[in-house]
mmCIF file of C-alpha atoms in Angstrom:
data_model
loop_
_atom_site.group_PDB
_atom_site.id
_atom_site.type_symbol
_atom_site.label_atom_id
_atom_site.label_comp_id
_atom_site.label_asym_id
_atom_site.label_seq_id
_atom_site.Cartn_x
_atom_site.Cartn_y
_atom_site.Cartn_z
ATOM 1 C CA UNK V 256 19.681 -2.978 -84.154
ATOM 2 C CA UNK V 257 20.984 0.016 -85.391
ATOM 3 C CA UNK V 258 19.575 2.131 -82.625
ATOM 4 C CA UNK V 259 21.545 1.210 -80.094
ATOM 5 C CA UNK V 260 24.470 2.742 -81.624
ATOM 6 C CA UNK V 261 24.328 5.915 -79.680
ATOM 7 C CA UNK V 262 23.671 4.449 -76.461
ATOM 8 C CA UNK V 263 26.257 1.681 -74.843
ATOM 9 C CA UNK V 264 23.745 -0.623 -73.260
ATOM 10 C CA UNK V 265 24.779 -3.499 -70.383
ATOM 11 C CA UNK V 266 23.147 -6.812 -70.985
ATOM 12 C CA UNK V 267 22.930 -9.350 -68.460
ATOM 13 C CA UNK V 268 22.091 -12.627 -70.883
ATOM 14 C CA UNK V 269 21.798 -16.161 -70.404
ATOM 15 C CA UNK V 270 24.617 -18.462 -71.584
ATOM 16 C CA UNK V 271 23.461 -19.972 -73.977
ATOM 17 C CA UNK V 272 23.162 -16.681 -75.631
ATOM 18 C CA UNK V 273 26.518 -15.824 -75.974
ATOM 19 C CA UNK V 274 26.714 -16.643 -80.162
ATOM 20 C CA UNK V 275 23.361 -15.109 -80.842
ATOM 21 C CA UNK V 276 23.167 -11.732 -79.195
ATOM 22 C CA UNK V 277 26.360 -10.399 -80.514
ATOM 23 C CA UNK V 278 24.879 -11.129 -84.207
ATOM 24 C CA UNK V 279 21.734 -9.303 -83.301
ATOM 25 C CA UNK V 280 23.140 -6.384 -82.063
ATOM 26 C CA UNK V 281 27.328 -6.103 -81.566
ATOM 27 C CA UNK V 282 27.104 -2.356 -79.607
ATOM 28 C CA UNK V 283 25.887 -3.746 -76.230
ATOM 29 C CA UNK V 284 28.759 -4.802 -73.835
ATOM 30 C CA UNK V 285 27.329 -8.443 -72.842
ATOM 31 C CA UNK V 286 27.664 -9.971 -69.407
ATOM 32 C CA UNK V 287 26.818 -14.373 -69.983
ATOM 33 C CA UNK V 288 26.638 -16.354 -67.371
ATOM 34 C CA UNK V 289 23.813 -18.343 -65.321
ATOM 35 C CA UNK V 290 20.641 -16.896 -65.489
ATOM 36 C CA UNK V 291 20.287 -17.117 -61.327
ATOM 37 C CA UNK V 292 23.527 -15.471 -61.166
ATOM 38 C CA UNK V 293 22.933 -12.502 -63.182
ATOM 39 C CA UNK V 294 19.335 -12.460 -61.256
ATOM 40 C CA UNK V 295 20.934 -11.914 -58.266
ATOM 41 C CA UNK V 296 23.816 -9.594 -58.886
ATOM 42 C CA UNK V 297 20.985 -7.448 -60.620
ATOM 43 C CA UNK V 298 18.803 -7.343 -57.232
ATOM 44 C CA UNK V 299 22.432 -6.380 -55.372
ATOM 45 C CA UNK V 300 22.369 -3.474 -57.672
ATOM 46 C CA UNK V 301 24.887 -4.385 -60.491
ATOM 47 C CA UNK V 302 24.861 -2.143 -63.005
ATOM 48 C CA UNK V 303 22.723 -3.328 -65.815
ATOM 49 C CA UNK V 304 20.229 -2.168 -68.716
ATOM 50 C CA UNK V 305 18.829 -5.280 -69.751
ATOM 51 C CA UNK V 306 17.901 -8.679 -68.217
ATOM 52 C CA UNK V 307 17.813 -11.957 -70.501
ATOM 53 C CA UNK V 308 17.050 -15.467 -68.828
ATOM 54 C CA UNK V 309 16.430 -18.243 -70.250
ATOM 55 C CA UNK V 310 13.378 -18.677 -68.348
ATOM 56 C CA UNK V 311 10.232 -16.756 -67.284
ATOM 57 C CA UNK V 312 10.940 -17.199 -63.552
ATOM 58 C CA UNK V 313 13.555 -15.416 -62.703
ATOM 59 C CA UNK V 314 12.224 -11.942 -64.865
ATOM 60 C CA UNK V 315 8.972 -12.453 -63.043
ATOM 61 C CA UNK V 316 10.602 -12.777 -60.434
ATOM 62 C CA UNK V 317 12.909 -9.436 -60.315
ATOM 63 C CA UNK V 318 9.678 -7.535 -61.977
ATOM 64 C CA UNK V 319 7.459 -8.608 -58.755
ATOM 65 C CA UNK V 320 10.009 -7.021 -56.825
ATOM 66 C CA UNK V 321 10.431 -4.046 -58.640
ATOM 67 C CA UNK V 322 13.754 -4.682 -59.793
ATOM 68 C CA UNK V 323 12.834 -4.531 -63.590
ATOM 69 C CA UNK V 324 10.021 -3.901 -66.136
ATOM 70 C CA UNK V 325 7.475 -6.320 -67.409
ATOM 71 C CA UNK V 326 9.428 -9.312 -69.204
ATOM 72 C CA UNK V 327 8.625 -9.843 -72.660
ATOM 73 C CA UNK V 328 9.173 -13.127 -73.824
ATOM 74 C CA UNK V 329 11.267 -13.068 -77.181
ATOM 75 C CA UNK V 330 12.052 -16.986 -78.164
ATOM 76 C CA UNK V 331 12.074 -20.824 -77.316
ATOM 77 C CA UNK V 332 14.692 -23.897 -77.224
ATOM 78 C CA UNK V 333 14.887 -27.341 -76.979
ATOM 79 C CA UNK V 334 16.240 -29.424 -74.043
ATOM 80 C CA UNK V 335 19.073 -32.315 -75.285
ATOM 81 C CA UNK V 336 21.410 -34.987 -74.040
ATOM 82 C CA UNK V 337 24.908 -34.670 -75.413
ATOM 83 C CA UNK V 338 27.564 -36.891 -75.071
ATOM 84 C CA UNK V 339 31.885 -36.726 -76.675
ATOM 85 C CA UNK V 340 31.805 -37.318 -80.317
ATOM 86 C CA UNK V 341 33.684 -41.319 -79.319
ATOM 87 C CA UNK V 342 30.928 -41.692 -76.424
ATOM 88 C CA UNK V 343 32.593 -43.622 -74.222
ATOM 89 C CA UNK V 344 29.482 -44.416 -72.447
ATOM 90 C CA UNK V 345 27.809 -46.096 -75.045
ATOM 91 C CA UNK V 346 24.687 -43.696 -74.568
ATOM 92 C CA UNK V 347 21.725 -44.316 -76.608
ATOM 93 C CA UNK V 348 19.320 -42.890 -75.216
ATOM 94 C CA UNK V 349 17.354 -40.975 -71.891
ATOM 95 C CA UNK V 350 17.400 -44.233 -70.164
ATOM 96 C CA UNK V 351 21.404 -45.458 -70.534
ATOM 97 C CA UNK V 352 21.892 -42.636 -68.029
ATOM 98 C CA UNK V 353 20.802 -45.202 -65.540
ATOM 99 C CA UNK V 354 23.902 -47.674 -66.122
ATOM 100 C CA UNK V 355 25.974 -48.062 -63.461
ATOM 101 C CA UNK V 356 29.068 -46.010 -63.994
ATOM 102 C CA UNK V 357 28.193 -43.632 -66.690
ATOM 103 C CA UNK V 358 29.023 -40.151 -65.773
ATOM 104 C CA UNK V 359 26.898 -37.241 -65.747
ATOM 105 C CA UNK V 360 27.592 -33.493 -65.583
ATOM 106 C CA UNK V 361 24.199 -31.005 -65.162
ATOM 107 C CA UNK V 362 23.702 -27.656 -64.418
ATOM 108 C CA UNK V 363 23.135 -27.164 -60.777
ATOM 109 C CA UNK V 364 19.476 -26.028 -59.078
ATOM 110 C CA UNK V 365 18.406 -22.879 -59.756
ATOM 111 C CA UNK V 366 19.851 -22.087 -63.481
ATOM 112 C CA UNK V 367 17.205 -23.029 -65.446
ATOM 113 C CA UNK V 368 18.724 -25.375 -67.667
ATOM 114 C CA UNK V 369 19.307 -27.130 -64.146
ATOM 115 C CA UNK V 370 15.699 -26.909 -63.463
ATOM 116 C CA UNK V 371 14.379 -28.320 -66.740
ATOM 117 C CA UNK V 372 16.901 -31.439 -66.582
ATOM 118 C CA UNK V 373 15.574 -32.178 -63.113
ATOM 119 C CA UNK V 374 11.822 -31.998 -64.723
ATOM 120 C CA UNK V 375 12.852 -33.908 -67.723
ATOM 121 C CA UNK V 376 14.214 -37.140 -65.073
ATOM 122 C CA UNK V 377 11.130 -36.114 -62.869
ATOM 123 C CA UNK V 378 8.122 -36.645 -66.284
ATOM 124 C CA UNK V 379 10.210 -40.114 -66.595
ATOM 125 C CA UNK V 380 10.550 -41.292 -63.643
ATOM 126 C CA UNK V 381 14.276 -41.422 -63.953
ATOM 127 C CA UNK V 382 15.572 -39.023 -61.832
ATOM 128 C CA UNK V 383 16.881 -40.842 -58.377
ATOM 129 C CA UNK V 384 18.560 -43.259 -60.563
ATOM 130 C CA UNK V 385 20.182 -40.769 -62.834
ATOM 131 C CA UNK V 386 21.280 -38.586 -59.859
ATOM 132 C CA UNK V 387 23.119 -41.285 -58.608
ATOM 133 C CA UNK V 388 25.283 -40.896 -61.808
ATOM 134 C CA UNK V 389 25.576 -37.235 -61.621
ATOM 135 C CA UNK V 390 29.385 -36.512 -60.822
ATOM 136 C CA UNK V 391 29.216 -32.587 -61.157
ATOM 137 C CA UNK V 392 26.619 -29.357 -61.445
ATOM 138 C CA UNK V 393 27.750 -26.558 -62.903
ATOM 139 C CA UNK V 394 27.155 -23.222 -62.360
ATOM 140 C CA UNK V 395 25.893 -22.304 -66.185
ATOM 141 C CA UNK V 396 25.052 -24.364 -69.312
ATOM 142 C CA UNK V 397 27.884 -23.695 -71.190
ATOM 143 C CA UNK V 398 29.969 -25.403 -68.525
ATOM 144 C CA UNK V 399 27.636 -28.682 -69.048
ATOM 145 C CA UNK V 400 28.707 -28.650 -72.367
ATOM 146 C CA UNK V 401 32.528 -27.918 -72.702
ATOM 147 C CA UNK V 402 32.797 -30.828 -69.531
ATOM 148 C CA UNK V 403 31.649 -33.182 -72.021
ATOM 149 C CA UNK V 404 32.950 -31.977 -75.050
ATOM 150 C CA UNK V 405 36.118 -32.139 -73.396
ATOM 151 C CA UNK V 406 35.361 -36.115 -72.659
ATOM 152 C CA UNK V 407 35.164 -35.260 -68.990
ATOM 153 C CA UNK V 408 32.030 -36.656 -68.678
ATOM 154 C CA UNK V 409 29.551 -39.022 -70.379
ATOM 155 C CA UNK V 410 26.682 -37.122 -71.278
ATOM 156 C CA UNK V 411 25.071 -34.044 -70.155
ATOM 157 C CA UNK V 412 21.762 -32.186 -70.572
ATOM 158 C CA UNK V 413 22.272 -28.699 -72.448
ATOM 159 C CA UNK V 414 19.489 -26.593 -74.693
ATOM 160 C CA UNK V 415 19.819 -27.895 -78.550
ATOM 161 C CA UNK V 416 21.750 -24.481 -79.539
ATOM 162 C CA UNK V 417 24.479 -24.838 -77.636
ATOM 163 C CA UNK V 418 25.382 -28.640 -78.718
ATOM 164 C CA UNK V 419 25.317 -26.855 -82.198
ATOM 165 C CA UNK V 420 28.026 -24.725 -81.157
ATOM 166 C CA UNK V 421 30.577 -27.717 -80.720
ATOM 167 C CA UNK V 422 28.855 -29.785 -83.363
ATOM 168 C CA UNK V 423 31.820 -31.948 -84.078
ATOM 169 C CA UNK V 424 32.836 -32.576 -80.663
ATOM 170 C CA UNK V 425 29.771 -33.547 -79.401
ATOM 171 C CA UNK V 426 26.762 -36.207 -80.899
ATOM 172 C CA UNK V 427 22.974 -35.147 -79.960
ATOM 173 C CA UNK V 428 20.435 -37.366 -78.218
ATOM 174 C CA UNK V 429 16.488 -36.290 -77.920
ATOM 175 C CA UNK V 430 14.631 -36.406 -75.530
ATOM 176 C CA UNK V 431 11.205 -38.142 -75.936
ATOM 177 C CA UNK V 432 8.555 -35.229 -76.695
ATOM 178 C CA UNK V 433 5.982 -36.103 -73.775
ATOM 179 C CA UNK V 434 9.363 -35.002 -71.452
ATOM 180 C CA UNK V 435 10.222 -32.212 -73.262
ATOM 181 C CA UNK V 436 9.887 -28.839 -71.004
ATOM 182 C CA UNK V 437 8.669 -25.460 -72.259
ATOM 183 C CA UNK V 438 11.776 -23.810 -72.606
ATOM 184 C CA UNK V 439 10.736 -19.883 -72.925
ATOM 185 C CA UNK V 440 13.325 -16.973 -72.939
ATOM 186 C CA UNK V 441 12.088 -13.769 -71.162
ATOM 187 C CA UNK V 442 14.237 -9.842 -71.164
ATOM 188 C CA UNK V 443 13.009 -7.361 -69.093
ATOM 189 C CA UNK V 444 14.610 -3.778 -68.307
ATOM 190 C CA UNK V 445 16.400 -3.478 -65.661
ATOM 191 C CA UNK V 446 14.717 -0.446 -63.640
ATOM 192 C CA UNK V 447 17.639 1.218 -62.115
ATOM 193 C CA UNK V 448 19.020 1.717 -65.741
ATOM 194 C CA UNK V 449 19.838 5.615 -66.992
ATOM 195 C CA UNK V 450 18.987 4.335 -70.716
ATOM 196 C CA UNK V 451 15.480 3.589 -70.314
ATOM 197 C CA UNK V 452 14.416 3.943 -73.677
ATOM 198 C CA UNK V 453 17.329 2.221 -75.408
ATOM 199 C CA UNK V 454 16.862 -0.556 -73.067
ATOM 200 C CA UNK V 455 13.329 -0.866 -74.131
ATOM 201 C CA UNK V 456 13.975 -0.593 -77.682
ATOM 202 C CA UNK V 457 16.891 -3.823 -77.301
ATOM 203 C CA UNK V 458 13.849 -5.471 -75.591
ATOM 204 C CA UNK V 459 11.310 -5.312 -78.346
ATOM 205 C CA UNK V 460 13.576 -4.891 -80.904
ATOM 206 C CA UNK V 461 14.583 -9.053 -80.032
ATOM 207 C CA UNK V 462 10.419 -9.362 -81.147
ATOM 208 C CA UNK V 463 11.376 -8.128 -84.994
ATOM 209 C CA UNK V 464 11.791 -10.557 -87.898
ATOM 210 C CA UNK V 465 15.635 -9.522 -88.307
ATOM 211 C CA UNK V 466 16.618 -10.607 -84.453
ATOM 212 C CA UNK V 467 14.133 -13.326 -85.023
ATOM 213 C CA UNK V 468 15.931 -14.678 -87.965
ATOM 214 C CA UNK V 469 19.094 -14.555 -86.587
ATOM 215 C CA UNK V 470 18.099 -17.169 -83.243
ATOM 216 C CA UNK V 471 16.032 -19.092 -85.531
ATOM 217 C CA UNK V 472 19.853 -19.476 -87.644
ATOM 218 C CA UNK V 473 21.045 -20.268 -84.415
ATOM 219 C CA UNK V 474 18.586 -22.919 -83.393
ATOM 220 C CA UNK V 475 16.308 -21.543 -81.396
ATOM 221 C CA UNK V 476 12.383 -22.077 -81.742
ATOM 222 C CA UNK V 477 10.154 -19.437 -82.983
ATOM 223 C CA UNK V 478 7.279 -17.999 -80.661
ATOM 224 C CA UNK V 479 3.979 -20.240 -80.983
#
């Protein structure tokens, strides 16, 4: 994106984008963290261009309000269990998360990796029994996974990109496709920013083939 080079842009970006953006375009100074968390600072007037969630609710959400433009949704993921490379737990598969003493660490209500896990147990009828098991909820998805990378829990439920991230430390289980959410990325500008334009351009420039190629290396789903 070389037109951002004469403009220093402020992103706001979802976790789990913290590889990718950075290879799209490297002059933005980034802000990752949970998408509900950026949300909010942004409506208590933290300085920002750009807004990227890794949802559609929260940009909808700011937009209705006035606190940014019309979101533009720019890619998809994938919803996964992970679990440490030994897997202590002995976790095949959506159901093992049941067992009695099996540890689970999620992302807490409200960042929307959180949300889809808690649909995910909901489409299977699993979640009471698998919230019995949950022994932490973190604040943003890349928390999730360096718990369990770090064998600190069992298993925990991250987007498919990120488990690529730590592929050796980690081993992948799917989910079964009738409980798979629609996991859709949305970036909006914020409207209190001074670089309108720029900010605009970042936004659609995520929509050309180049940025495209770049999440699709990272393992993120192209746009239906």
């Amino acid at each position: 994106m070389g037109f951002l080079a004469a403009v220093h842009l402020t992103v706001f970006a979802a976790a789990s984008l913290t590889n990718v953006f950075p290879k799209i375009a490297s002059s933005p100074s980034y802000s990752f963290g949970g998408s509900n968390m950026l949300a909010a600072q942004i409506e208590q007037g933290a300085p920002a261009d750009v807004f990227a969630s890794a949802d559609t609710k929260l940009p909808a959400q700011l937009h209705a309000k006035g606190a940014c433009g019309t979101p533009v949704v720019f890619t998809r993921n994938a919803v996964v269990i992970v679990v440490p490379r030994s897997n202590p737990g002995h976790i095949r598969s959506v159901t093992d998360l049941t067992r009695r003493g099996v540890k689970i660490d999620v992302a807490a209500t409200g960042v929307p990796v959180g949300n889809y896990t808690t649909k995910v147990l909901r489409t299977l009828h699993l979640l009471g029994a698998v919230t019995k098991n949950i022994v932490s909820r973190e604040t943003d998805v890349r928390s999730v996974l360096s718990k369990v990378a770090l064998g600190e829990a069992d298993a925990g439920f991250v987007y498919s990109t990120d488990a690529k991230t730590v592929a050796g430390k980690v081993t992948v289980i799917t989910l079964p496709a009738r409980a798979q959410p629609n996991v859709r990325y949305a970036a909006c500008v914020v409207a209190t920013t001074h670089h309108r334009s720029t900010a605009q351009a970042f936004v659609h420039g995520l929509l050309r083939s180049s940025a495209q190629a770049k999440l699709r290396a990272a393992g993120f789903l192209s746009l239906p």
